[in-house]
PDB file of C-alpha atoms in Angstrom:
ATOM      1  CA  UNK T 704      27.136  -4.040  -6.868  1.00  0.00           C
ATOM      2  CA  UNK T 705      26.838  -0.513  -5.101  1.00  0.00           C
ATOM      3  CA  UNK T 706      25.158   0.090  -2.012  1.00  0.00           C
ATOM      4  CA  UNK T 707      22.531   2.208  -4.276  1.00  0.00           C
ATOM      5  CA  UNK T 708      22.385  -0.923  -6.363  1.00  0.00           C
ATOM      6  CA  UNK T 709      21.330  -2.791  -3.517  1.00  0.00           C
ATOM      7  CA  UNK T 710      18.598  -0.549  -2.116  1.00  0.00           C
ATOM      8  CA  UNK T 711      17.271  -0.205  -5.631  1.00  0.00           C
ATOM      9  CA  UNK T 712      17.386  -3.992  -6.069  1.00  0.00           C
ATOM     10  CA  UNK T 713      15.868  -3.960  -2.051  1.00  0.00           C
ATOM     11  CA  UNK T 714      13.144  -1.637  -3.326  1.00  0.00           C
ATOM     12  CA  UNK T 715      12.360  -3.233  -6.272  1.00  0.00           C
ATOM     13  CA  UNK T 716      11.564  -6.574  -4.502  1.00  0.00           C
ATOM     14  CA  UNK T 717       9.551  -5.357  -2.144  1.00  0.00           C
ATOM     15  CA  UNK T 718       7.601  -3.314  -4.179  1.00  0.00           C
ATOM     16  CA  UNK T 719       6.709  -6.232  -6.307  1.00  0.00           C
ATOM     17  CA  UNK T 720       5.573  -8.395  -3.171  1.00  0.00           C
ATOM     18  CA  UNK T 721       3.320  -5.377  -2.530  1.00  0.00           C
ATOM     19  CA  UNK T 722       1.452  -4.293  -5.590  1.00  0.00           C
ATOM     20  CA  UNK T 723       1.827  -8.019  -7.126  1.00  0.00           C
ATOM     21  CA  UNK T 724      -1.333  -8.275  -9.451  1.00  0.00           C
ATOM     22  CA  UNK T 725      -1.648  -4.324  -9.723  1.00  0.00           C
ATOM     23  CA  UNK T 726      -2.257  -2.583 -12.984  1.00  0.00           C
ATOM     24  CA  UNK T 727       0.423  -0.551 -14.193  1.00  0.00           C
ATOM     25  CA  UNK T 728       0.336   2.980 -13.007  1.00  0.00           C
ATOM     26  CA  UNK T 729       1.566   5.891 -14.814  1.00  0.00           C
ATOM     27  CA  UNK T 730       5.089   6.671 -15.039  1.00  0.00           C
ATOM     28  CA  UNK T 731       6.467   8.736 -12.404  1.00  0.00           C
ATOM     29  CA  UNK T 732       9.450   9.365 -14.519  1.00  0.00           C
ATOM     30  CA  UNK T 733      13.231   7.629 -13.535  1.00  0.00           C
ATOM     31  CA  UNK T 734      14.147   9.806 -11.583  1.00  0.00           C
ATOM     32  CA  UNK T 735      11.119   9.772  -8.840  1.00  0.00           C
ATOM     33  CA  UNK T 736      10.955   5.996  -9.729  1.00  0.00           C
ATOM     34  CA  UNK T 737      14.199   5.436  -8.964  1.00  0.00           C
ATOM     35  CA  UNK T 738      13.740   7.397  -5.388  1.00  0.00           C
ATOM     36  CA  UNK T 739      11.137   5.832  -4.533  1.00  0.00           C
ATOM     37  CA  UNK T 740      12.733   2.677  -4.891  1.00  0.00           C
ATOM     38  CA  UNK T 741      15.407   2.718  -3.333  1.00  0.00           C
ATOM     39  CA  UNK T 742      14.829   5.200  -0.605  1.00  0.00           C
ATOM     40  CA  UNK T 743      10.929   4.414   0.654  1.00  0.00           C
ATOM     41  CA  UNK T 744      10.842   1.250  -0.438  1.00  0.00           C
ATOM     42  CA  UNK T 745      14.955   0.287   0.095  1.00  0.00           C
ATOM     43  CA  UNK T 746      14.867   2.404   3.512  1.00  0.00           C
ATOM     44  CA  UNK T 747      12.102   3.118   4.852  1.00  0.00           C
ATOM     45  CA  UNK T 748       9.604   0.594   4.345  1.00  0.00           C
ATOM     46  CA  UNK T 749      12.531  -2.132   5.571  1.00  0.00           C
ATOM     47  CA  UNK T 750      14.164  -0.120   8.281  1.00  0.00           C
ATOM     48  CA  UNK T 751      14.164  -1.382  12.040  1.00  0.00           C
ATOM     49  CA  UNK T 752      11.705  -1.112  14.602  1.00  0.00           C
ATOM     50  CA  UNK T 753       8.315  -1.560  12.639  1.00  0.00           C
ATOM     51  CA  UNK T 754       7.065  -4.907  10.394  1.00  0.00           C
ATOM     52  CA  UNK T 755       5.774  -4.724   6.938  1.00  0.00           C
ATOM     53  CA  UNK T 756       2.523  -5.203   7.811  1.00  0.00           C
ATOM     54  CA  UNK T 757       2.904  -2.373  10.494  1.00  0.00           C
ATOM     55  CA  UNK T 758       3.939   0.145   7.555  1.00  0.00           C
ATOM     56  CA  UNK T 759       1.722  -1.113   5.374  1.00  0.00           C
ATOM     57  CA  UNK T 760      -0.959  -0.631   7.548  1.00  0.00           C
ATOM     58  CA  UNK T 761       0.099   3.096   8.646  1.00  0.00           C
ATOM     59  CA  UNK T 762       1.017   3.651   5.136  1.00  0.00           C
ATOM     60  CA  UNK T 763      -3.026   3.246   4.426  1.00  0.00           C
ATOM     61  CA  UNK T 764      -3.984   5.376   7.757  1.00  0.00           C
ATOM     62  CA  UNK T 765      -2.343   7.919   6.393  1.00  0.00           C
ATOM     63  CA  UNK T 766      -3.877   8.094   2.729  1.00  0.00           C
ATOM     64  CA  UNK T 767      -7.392   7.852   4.098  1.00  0.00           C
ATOM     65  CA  UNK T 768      -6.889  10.898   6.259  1.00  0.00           C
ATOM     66  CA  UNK T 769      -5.513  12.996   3.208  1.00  0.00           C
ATOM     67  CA  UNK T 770      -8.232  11.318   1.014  1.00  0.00           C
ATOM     68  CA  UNK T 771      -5.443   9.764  -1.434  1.00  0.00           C
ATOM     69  CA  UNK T 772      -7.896   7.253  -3.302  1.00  0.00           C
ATOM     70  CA  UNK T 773      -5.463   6.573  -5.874  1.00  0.00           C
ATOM     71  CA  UNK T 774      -2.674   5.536  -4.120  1.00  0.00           C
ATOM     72  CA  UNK T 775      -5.178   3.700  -1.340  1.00  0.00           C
ATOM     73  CA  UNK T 776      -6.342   2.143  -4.196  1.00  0.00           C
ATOM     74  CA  UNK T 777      -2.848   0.461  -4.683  1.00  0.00           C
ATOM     75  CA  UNK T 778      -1.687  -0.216  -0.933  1.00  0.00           C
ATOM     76  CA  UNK T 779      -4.667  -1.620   0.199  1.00  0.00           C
ATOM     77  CA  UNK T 780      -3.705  -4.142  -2.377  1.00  0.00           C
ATOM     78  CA  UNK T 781      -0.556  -4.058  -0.693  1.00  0.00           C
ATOM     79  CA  UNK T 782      -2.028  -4.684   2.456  1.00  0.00           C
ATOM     80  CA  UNK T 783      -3.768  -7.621   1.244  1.00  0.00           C
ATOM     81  CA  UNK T 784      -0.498  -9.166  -0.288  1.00  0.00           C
ATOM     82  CA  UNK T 785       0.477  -8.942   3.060  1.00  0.00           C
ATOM     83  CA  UNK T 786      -2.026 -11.102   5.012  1.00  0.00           C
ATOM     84  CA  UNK T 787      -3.898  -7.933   6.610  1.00  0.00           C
ATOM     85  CA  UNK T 788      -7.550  -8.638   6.972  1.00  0.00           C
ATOM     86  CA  UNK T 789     -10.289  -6.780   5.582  1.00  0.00           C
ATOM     87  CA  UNK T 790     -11.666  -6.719   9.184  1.00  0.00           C
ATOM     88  CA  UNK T 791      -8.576  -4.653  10.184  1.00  0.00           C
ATOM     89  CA  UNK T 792      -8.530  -2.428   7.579  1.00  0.00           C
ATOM     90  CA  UNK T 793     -11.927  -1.821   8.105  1.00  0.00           C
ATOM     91  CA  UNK T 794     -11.329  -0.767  11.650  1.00  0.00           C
ATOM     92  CA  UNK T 795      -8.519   1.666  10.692  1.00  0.00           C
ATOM     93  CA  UNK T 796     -10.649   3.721   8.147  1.00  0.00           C
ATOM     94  CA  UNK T 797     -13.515   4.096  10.809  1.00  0.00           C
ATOM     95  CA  UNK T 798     -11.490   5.302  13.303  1.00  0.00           C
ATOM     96  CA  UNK T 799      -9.374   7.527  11.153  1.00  0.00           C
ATOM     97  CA  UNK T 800     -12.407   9.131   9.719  1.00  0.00           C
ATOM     98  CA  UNK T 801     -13.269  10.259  13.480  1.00  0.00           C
ATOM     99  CA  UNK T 802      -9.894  12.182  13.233  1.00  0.00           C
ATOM    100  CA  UNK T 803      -9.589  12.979   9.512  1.00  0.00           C
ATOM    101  CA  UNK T 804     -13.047  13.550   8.216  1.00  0.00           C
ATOM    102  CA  UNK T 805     -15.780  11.303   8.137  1.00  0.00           C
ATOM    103  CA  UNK T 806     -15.951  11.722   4.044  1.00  0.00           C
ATOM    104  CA  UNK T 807     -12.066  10.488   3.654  1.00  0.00           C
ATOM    105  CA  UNK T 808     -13.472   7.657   5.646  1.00  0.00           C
ATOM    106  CA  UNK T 809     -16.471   6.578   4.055  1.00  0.00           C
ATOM    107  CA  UNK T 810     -14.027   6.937   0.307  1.00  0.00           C
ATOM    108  CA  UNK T 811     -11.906   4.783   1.678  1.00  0.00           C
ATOM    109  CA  UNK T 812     -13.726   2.233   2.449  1.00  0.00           C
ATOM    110  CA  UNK T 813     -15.542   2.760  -0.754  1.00  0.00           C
ATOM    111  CA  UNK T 814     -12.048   1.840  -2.130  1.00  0.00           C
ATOM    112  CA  UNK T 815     -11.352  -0.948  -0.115  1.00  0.00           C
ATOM    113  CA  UNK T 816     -14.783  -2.657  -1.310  1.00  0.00           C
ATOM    114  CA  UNK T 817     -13.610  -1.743  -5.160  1.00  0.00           C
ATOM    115  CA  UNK T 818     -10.572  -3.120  -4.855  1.00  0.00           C
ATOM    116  CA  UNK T 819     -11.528  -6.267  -2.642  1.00  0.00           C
ATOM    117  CA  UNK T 820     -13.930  -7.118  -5.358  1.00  0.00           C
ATOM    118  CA  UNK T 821     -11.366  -6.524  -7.852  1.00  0.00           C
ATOM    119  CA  UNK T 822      -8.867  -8.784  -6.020  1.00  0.00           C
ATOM    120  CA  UNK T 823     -11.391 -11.360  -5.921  1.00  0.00           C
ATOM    121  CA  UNK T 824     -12.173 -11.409  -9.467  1.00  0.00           C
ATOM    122  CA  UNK T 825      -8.451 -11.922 -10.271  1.00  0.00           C
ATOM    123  CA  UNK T 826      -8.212 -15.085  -8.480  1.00  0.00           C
ATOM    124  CA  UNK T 827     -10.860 -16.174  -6.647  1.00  0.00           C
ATOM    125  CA  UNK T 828      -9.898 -17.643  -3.428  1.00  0.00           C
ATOM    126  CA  UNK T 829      -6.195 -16.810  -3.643  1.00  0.00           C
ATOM    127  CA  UNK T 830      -6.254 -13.514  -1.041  1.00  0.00           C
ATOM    128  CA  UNK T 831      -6.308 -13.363   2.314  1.00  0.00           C
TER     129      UNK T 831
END
């Protein structure tokens, strides 16, 4: 196995404990799959001095202030995968909206409530 092979296969496993339970998105196309793989997810997201649940939680800071809904929409189910609490989440979106805009706020946590109920439906009583 190469070292790209690894960081895709790195990526890849990751990426599943994330967005486990998430509808299929659109295709990105290889190429940009195959980036995003192994580079954010192979690199990045497992590279020293921060936790998963650190990035995962800056990863969704950062998508409320640009107003990402979409891909929100699919970390904060990442987030939750994780262990993060609602309650935390919550607090990140209402102080980011002081920063970023108070309507990126209030959409986000219009997500967060769409896909917390949508989590819940899945399997009730199997999220954090």
């Amino acid at each position: 196995m190469t070292n790209e092979d690894d960081r895709l296969n790195k990526g890849r496993a990751l990426a599943a404990r994330l967005f486990k339970g998430a509808p299929r998105s659109r295709p990105m196309g290889r190429e940009m799959t195959g980036h995003t793989m192994a580079h954010l997810f192979g690199d990045v997201w497992q590279g020293e001095g921060l936790e998963t649940e650190e990035r995962s939680l800056i990863t969704c800071a950062v998508l409320t202030a640009m107003g990402k809904d979409a891909e929100l929409r699919l970390h904060i189910r990442g987030a939750r995968n994780l262990g993060i609490e609602r309650s935390k989440l919550e607090a990140m979106m209402n102080h980011v909206a002081h920063y970023a805009g108070w309507p990126n706020g209030v959409s986000a946590l219009r997500t967060l409530d769409e896909v917390w109920e949508q989590m819940d439906a899945e399997s009730p009583g199997s999220h954090a």
